Each structure stands twice: as C-alpha cells, then as structure tokens.
mmCIF file of C-alpha atoms in Angstrom:
data_model
loop_
_atom_site.group_PDB
_atom_site.id
_atom_site.type_symbol
_atom_site.label_atom_id
_atom_site.label_comp_id
_atom_site.label_asym_id
_atom_site.label_seq_id
_atom_site.Cartn_x
_atom_site.Cartn_y
_atom_site.Cartn_z
ATOM 1 C CA MET A 1 18.723 40.814 -51.592
ATOM 2 C CA ALA A 2 16.657 38.900 -49.904
ATOM 3 C CA GLU A 3 17.247 39.241 -45.936
ATOM 4 C CA ASN A 4 19.137 36.419 -44.488
ATOM 5 C CA SER A 5 16.379 33.899 -42.367
ATOM 6 C CA THR A 6 16.912 33.744 -38.939
ATOM 7 C CA GLU A 7 13.861 30.807 -38.399
ATOM 8 C CA SER A 8 14.589 27.918 -37.440
ATOM 9 C CA THR A 9 13.291 24.208 -39.234
ATOM 10 C CA ILE A 10 10.393 22.668 -37.301
ATOM 11 C CA TYR A 11 10.351 18.780 -37.383
ATOM 12 C CA ARG A 12 7.876 16.886 -36.731
ATOM 13 C CA LEU A 13 9.146 13.864 -34.095
ATOM 14 C CA ASN A 14 6.094 11.014 -33.892
ATOM 15 C CA VAL A 15 7.141 8.605 -30.180
ATOM 16 C CA SER A 16 5.267 5.267 -29.857
ATOM 17 C CA VAL A 17 5.434 2.932 -26.905
ATOM 18 C CA PHE A 18 6.268 -0.522 -27.658
ATOM 19 C CA ASP A 19 6.362 -3.293 -24.777
ATOM 20 C CA SER A 20 9.250 -5.986 -25.645
ATOM 21 C CA PHE A 21 6.541 -7.857 -27.701
ATOM 22 C CA GLY A 22 6.140 -5.036 -30.149
ATOM 23 C CA ASN A 23 2.595 -4.258 -28.854
ATOM 24 C CA PRO A 24 1.560 -1.113 -28.114
ATOM 25 C CA VAL A 25 1.551 0.014 -24.764
ATOM 26 C CA GLU A 26 -1.722 2.206 -24.490
ATOM 27 C CA LYS A 27 -1.429 5.359 -21.757
ATOM 28 C CA ALA A 28 2.020 4.990 -21.670
ATOM 29 C CA GLU A 29 2.970 8.566 -20.604
ATOM 30 C CA VAL A 30 5.908 10.402 -23.151
ATOM 31 C CA CYS A 31 7.969 12.980 -22.559
ATOM 32 C CA ILE A 32 10.862 15.042 -23.625
ATOM 33 C CA GLY A 33 11.970 17.833 -21.213
ATOM 34 C CA ASP A 34 8.906 18.847 -18.912
ATOM 35 C CA ASP A 35 6.744 18.169 -22.488
ATOM 36 C CA CYS A 36 4.994 15.265 -21.592
ATOM 37 C CA ARG A 37 2.450 13.490 -23.582
ATOM 38 C CA GLU A 38 0.682 10.358 -23.824
ATOM 39 C CA SER A 39 1.466 7.811 -26.486
ATOM 40 C CA PRO A 40 2.025 8.076 -29.484
ATOM 41 C CA ALA A 41 3.030 11.501 -28.413
ATOM 42 C CA LEU A 42 3.681 14.670 -31.522
ATOM 43 C CA PHE A 43 6.315 16.544 -30.262
ATOM 44 C CA GLU A 44 7.619 19.490 -32.898
ATOM 45 C CA LEU A 45 10.747 20.092 -32.491
ATOM 46 C CA GLU A 46 13.724 21.890 -33.765
ATOM 47 C CA LYS A 47 16.960 20.345 -35.229
ATOM 48 C CA GLY A 48 18.823 18.343 -32.184
ATOM 49 C CA CYS A 49 19.512 15.882 -30.114
ATOM 50 C CA TYR A 50 17.048 15.239 -27.285
ATOM 51 C CA ALA A 51 16.089 12.827 -24.501
ATOM 52 C CA ILE A 52 13.179 11.034 -24.479
ATOM 53 C CA ASN A 53 11.724 9.307 -21.636
ATOM 54 C CA ALA A 54 8.628 6.677 -21.439
ATOM 55 C CA THR A 55 7.209 5.075 -18.455
ATOM 56 C CA TYR A 56 3.771 3.072 -17.630
ATOM 57 C CA GLU A 57 3.040 3.270 -14.194
ATOM 58 C CA LEU A 58 6.061 1.841 -12.726
ATOM 59 C CA ALA A 59 8.121 0.728 -16.215
ATOM 60 C CA PHE A 60 10.549 2.785 -17.197
ATOM 61 C CA ASN A 61 13.064 3.582 -20.369
ATOM 62 C CA THR A 62 14.859 6.550 -21.438
ATOM 63 C CA THR A 63 16.889 7.135 -24.765
ATOM 64 C CA GLU A 64 18.834 10.305 -26.802
ATOM 65 C CA LEU A 65 17.384 10.639 -30.168
ATOM 66 C CA CYS A 66 18.684 13.198 -32.568
ATOM 67 C CA LEU A 67 16.542 14.927 -34.610
ATOM 68 C CA GLU A 68 17.415 16.218 -38.266
ATOM 69 C CA SER A 69 13.607 15.883 -40.224
ATOM 70 C CA ASP A 70 10.219 14.385 -40.017
ATOM 71 C CA THR A 71 10.776 11.024 -37.746
ATOM 72 C CA ASP A 72 9.074 8.133 -36.802
ATOM 73 C CA PHE A 73 10.399 6.569 -33.322
ATOM 74 C CA GLY A 74 9.461 3.507 -31.496
ATOM 75 C CA LEU A 75 10.210 3.027 -28.200
ATOM 76 C CA TYR A 76 10.629 -0.274 -25.725
ATOM 77 C CA LEU A 77 9.077 -1.044 -22.372
ATOM 78 C CA ASP A 78 10.589 -4.540 -21.099
ATOM 79 C CA PHE A 79 8.262 -5.163 -18.309
ATOM 80 C CA LYS A 80 6.537 -7.918 -15.601
ATOM 81 C CA VAL A 81 3.835 -8.405 -14.345
ATOM 82 C CA LEU A 82 3.151 -8.199 -10.102
ATOM 83 C CA LYS A 83 -0.279 -9.579 -9.002
ATOM 84 C CA VAL A 84 -1.514 -8.332 -5.781
ATOM 85 C CA THR A 85 -4.257 -9.647 -3.904
ATOM 86 C CA VAL A 86 -5.329 -8.191 -0.618
ATOM 87 C CA VAL A 87 -7.779 -10.176 1.973
ATOM 88 C CA ASN A 88 -8.656 -9.554 5.384
ATOM 89 C CA CYS A 89 -7.709 -12.451 7.748
ATOM 90 C CA SER A 90 -11.110 -14.768 6.776
ATOM 91 C CA SER A 91 -9.207 -14.281 3.436
ATOM 92 C CA SER A 92 -12.290 -12.400 2.349
ATOM 93 C CA PRO A 93 -10.346 -9.358 -0.908
ATOM 94 C CA LEU A 94 -10.789 -6.704 0.228
ATOM 95 C CA PRO A 95 -11.429 -3.122 -1.160
ATOM 96 C CA ALA A 96 -8.127 -1.350 -1.106
ATOM 97 C CA ILE A 97 -6.195 1.210 -2.201
ATOM 98 C CA VAL A 98 -2.071 0.233 -3.088
ATOM 99 C CA ASN A 99 0.635 2.891 -3.794
ATOM 100 C CA ALA A 100 3.901 1.262 -5.288
ATOM 101 C CA SER A 101 7.209 2.448 -5.882
ATOM 102 C CA ALA A 102 10.566 2.080 -7.109
ATOM 103 C CA VAL A 103 13.224 4.712 -7.778
ATOM 104 C CA GLY A 104 11.407 8.047 -7.799
ATOM 105 C CA LEU A 105 8.623 6.667 -10.050
ATOM 106 C CA SER A 106 4.788 5.982 -8.550
ATOM 107 C CA PHE A 107 1.416 4.886 -9.092
ATOM 108 C CA GLU A 108 -1.515 3.987 -7.016
ATOM 109 C CA LYS A 109 -4.161 1.549 -7.577
ATOM 110 C CA ARG A 110 -7.609 0.585 -6.426
ATOM 111 C CA THR A 111 -8.383 -2.953 -5.935
ATOM 112 C CA GLU A 112 -10.954 -5.363 -7.601
ATOM 113 C CA ASN A 113 -12.385 -7.962 -6.419
ATOM 114 C CA GLY A 114 -9.662 -7.798 -3.957
ATOM 115 C CA LEU A 115 -6.896 -8.248 -6.567
ATOM 116 C CA THR A 116 -4.830 -5.826 -8.786
ATOM 117 C CA THR A 117 -1.696 -5.917 -10.721
ATOM 118 C CA PHE A 118 1.189 -3.413 -11.486
ATOM 119 C CA ASN A 119 3.803 -3.174 -14.497
ATOM 120 C CA THR A 120 6.867 -2.469 -13.892
ATOM 121 C CA SER A 121 10.346 -2.675 -14.768
ATOM 122 C CA PHE A 122 12.494 -2.243 -11.934
ATOM 123 C CA GLU A 123 13.396 -6.012 -9.702
ATOM 124 C CA VAL A 124 12.036 -4.509 -6.425
ATOM 125 C CA ILE A 125 8.972 -2.353 -5.225
ATOM 126 C CA SER A 126 7.511 -1.174 -2.306
ATOM 127 C CA MET A 127 4.157 -1.229 -1.319
ATOM 128 C CA ARG A 128 1.918 0.250 0.906
ATOM 129 C CA ILE A 129 -1.508 -0.881 0.886
ATOM 130 C CA SER A 130 -4.668 0.582 3.089
ATOM 131 C CA ALA A 131 -8.738 0.280 3.470
ATOM 132 C CA GLU A 132 -10.871 1.988 5.614
ATOM 133 C CA GLY A 133 -11.645 0.329 9.235
ATOM 134 C CA TYR A 134 -7.857 -1.581 8.892
ATOM 135 C CA VAL A 135 -4.069 -1.126 9.663
ATOM 136 C CA GLU A 136 -2.384 0.509 6.892
ATOM 137 C CA LYS A 137 0.271 -2.500 6.090
ATOM 138 C CA SER A 138 3.887 -1.411 4.022
ATOM 139 C CA LEU A 139 6.039 -3.950 2.211
ATOM 140 C CA SER A 140 8.469 -4.298 0.414
ATOM 141 C CA VAL A 141 8.050 -6.886 -2.881
ATOM 142 C CA ASN A 142 10.607 -8.907 -4.672
ATOM 143 C CA LEU A 143 9.459 -9.938 -8.453
ATOM 144 C CA THR A 144 11.908 -12.555 -8.803
ATOM 145 C CA GLU A 145 11.035 -14.425 -5.752
ATOM 146 C CA ASN A 146 7.679 -13.149 -5.818
ATOM 147 C CA PRO A 147 5.966 -12.436 -8.985
ATOM 148 C CA GLU A 148 2.447 -13.063 -7.399
ATOM 149 C CA ILE A 149 1.630 -11.729 -3.295
ATOM 150 C CA ILE A 150 -1.053 -12.297 -0.909
ATOM 151 C CA VAL A 151 -1.585 -9.325 1.400
ATOM 152 C CA VAL A 152 -3.620 -10.019 5.198
ATOM 153 C CA LEU A 153 -4.671 -6.603 6.102
ATOM 154 C CA LEU A 154 -5.611 -6.828 10.172
ATOM 155 C CA GLU A 155 -8.844 -4.404 11.549
ATOM 156 C CA LYS A 156 -8.487 -1.951 13.902
ATOM 157 C CA LYS A 157 -9.412 -3.459 16.802
ATOM 158 C CA VAL A 158 -8.872 -3.834 20.088
ATOM 159 C CA THR A 159 -8.362 -6.840 21.350
ATOM 160 C CA PHE A 160 -9.339 -8.036 25.082
ATOM 161 C CA TYR A 161 -8.257 -10.228 26.752
ATOM 162 C CA LEU A 162 -9.362 -10.829 30.614
ATOM 163 C CA GLY A 163 -7.814 -12.633 33.291
ATOM 164 C CA ASN A 164 -10.997 -11.917 35.415
ATOM 165 C CA ASP A 165 -14.590 -10.692 35.250
ATOM 166 C CA GLU A 166 -13.349 -6.914 35.925
ATOM 167 C CA ASN A 167 -15.083 -4.795 33.847
ATOM 168 C CA TYR A 168 -16.236 -7.829 31.573
ATOM 169 C CA GLU A 169 -20.069 -6.019 31.960
ATOM 170 C CA THR A 170 -18.545 -2.876 30.399
ATOM 171 C CA LEU A 171 -16.506 -4.140 27.942
ATOM 172 C CA LYS A 172 -19.044 -6.237 26.680
ATOM 173 C CA LYS A 173 -21.975 -4.068 26.369
ATOM 174 C CA LEU A 174 -19.161 -1.258 24.194
ATOM 175 C CA GLU A 175 -18.925 -4.690 22.143
ATOM 176 C CA SER A 176 -22.664 -4.761 21.867
ATOM 177 C CA ASP A 177 -22.786 -1.092 20.832
ATOM 178 C CA GLY A 178 -20.569 -1.624 17.820
ATOM 179 C CA GLU A 179 -17.207 -0.308 19.092
ATOM 180 C CA SER A 180 -14.048 -1.293 17.226
ATOM 181 C CA ILE A 181 -13.609 -4.361 20.580
ATOM 182 C CA GLU A 182 -13.360 -7.913 21.022
ATOM 183 C CA LEU A 183 -13.860 -9.752 23.698
ATOM 184 C CA PHE A 184 -12.152 -12.687 25.590
ATOM 185 C CA ARG A 185 -11.780 -14.334 29.073
ATOM 186 C CA VAL A 186 -8.229 -16.141 29.614
ATOM 187 C CA GLY A 187 -8.882 -20.080 28.585
ATOM 188 C CA GLU A 188 -10.756 -19.058 25.314
ATOM 189 C CA GLU A 189 -9.849 -19.047 21.769
ATOM 190 C CA VAL A 190 -7.744 -16.431 20.402
ATOM 191 C CA ASP A 191 -6.200 -15.896 16.725
ATOM 192 C CA PHE A 192 -3.231 -13.518 18.724
ATOM 193 C CA GLU A 193 -1.128 -14.026 15.262
ATOM 194 C CA ASN A 194 -3.500 -11.680 13.130
ATOM 195 C CA ARG A 195 -4.419 -9.713 15.863
ATOM 196 C CA SER A 196 -3.136 -5.582 16.091
ATOM 197 C CA LEU A 197 -3.591 -4.519 19.134
ATOM 198 C CA ILE A 198 -4.398 -6.618 21.920
ATOM 199 C CA PHE A 199 -5.107 -5.020 25.996
ATOM 200 C CA LEU A 200 -4.090 -7.593 28.451
ATOM 201 C CA ALA A 201 -5.601 -7.561 31.795
ATOM 202 C CA ASN A 202 -4.996 -9.260 35.007
ATOM 203 C CA LEU A 203 -2.420 -11.966 33.482
ATOM 204 C CA ASN A 204 0.116 -13.437 35.115
ATOM 205 C CA GLN A 205 3.254 -13.206 33.326
ATOM 206 C CA SER A 206 3.648 -16.258 32.077
ATOM 207 C CA VAL A 207 0.509 -16.099 29.842
ATOM 208 C CA CYS A 208 1.671 -12.572 28.953
ATOM 209 C CA GLU A 209 5.253 -14.138 27.307
ATOM 210 C CA ASP A 210 3.387 -16.797 25.564
ATOM 211 C CA ILE A 211 0.659 -14.598 23.966
ATOM 212 C CA ALA A 212 3.787 -12.070 22.877
ATOM 213 C CA SER A 213 5.624 -14.931 21.135
ATOM 214 C CA LYS A 214 2.600 -16.040 19.015
ATOM 215 C CA THR A 215 1.795 -13.057 18.118
ATOM 216 C CA ASN A 216 3.740 -9.189 16.239
ATOM 217 C CA ALA A 217 1.067 -6.981 17.935
ATOM 218 C CA THR A 218 1.526 -4.427 19.534
ATOM 219 C CA LEU A 219 0.442 -5.731 23.316
ATOM 220 C CA VAL A 220 -0.934 -2.982 26.773
ATOM 221 C CA SER A 221 -0.957 -4.830 29.814
ATOM 222 C CA PHE A 222 -2.492 -4.043 32.719
ATOM 223 C CA ASN A 223 -2.740 -5.278 36.247
ATOM 224 C CA ALA A 224 -5.980 -3.859 38.976
ATOM 225 C CA SER A 225 -4.221 -5.731 41.672
ATOM 226 C CA LEU A 226 -0.798 -3.095 41.073
ATOM 227 C CA GLY A 227 -3.597 -0.928 42.664
ATOM 228 C CA TYR A 228 -5.090 0.420 40.014
ATOM 229 C CA ASN A 229 -8.604 0.395 39.932
ATOM 230 C CA ASP A 230 -10.597 2.777 37.494
ATOM 231 C CA THR A 231 -14.080 1.415 36.342
ATOM 232 C CA ASN A 232 -14.070 3.840 33.686
ATOM 233 C CA ILE A 233 -11.060 1.715 32.270
ATOM 234 C CA SER A 234 -12.555 -0.512 29.337
ATOM 235 C CA LYS A 235 -14.131 2.659 28.186
ATOM 236 C CA TYR A 236 -10.674 4.214 28.413
ATOM 237 C CA TRP A 237 -8.412 1.932 27.158
ATOM 238 C CA SER A 238 -10.698 1.295 23.857
ATOM 239 C CA THR A 239 -10.717 5.089 23.214
ATOM 240 C CA GLU A 240 -7.741 5.914 23.968
ATOM 241 C CA VAL A 241 -5.003 3.511 23.608
ATOM 242 C CA ARG A 242 -4.531 4.007 20.052
ATOM 243 C CA ARG A 243 -3.743 8.090 20.626
ATOM 244 C CA ILE A 244 -1.884 7.660 23.602
ATOM 245 C CA TYR A 245 0.657 4.702 21.771
ATOM 246 C CA GLY A 246 0.331 6.160 18.253
ATOM 247 C CA ILE A 247 -1.464 3.063 16.041
ATOM 248 C CA TRP A 248 -3.633 3.933 13.377
#
C-alpha cells in the first residue's frame, strides 16, 4: 500500500505591475508578506489566499488573490506625476536632494539641472528639500492644486544690516575672506524677503519693525548704545549666532 503524501503542492504566481494605461511599470516592487521582488515578480507558493502589495515611488495598490493553480496576475497602479524644480534666489537650478513621503511611504531623489519628478497615488504628500550650503525646506503639496512646484532655497548666510559704521571694517574683512556673511549699511537695497538670518545692528525700532514686516527670516538685533561694546561682536555673531538660535 502506498504511503499517503504529506507534501503540499507548489504553484507559480507571476505578478506584473502596470499603470492605468496598461503600460508595464519598470522597477515597481511587489511584496507578499516580507517577500519583496521587482516586477515582473515570480513567487512559488502553496494553495491559499495572499495579500499582494505593489509600490512604485509613492504609488501604492494592494489586493487579495486566492491561488489554486499556476497564475499570471496583473496589478494596476493609478498615479499622478509631481514635477519639482529647485532653484536659488537668482532662479538658478540647484543640485538638491528631495525626499517625499505619504502614509508610511517615502522616496528620495536627486535633482538633475534642478528638476525631478515623483509618481504618487496620494493627493497630498510631504516634502523635504536640501542642498549643500542652503537652508533645508519642508512643505506639504496638494497635487490637485499644484502638479508642478518651484522651491526656492535660501543660502546659509548671515545678513548684517548696520545702522552705523561700528564693526563695519571687521565684518567687511570677514566677508572678503569667504565667511558665510553679507554686509549692508542702512539705506542700501536689500531683498529681505529672500534672506534666512538677519542681524540688525544699531537700528531704531521703526526700521526693525519695517524689516520684520518684509521677511520671514530669523531676526537678531543688537544696539551698542545699551552698553555692550565688544570689538569681537562681528566675528561672534557670524560664527556663533547659528548655534545659539538653533539655525541650520
């Protein structure tokens, strides 16, 4: 008498991922449990019902399949494309790292000539953009309202706006030596809106309030008439203010 076989039958499941137009999605990831493979993905499984997850960047779909024989299965992703352009204040493209995330998914890309794109099935995604020498920016994007965005990054630079000539020569030397500062006297034209950290020295209250109304930058004010007289104040603020105020 033949012995009863206890071996389970193994079936082949071949999963391919397509976009909403029926085009294959290259480099999409297919997961069944903790087993993740690149589409088209071949699995060998016992008879049973399985949850199949497919992701491509920030596009996601999941379905359940009950396997009873060798099966070819197509999973479809419906996604939109977000176009992201990263520039500096002069509108020059920046090489930047862009991290996008939504509902537990995240994906990171580098810009080429300031441009990158993300594919997502979510309407709202969070983004974090960084570039060397620039202040990191975080924002939330609604794709229905903004399928294309331009992100302006501000330089990591202290802007000194001086009410008189005190410390001017010391600061000017630091600026010439390549320190991350820029120097202006009161009355000179400054684009305060596109500055990240502004040090206001020896200016009256009305001037400070006017500048504050024109910018979202961090403002630090100092008035020597209050009795503080330190010949190293310029170097101190250019190197220590970022640490003290938690900037950058």
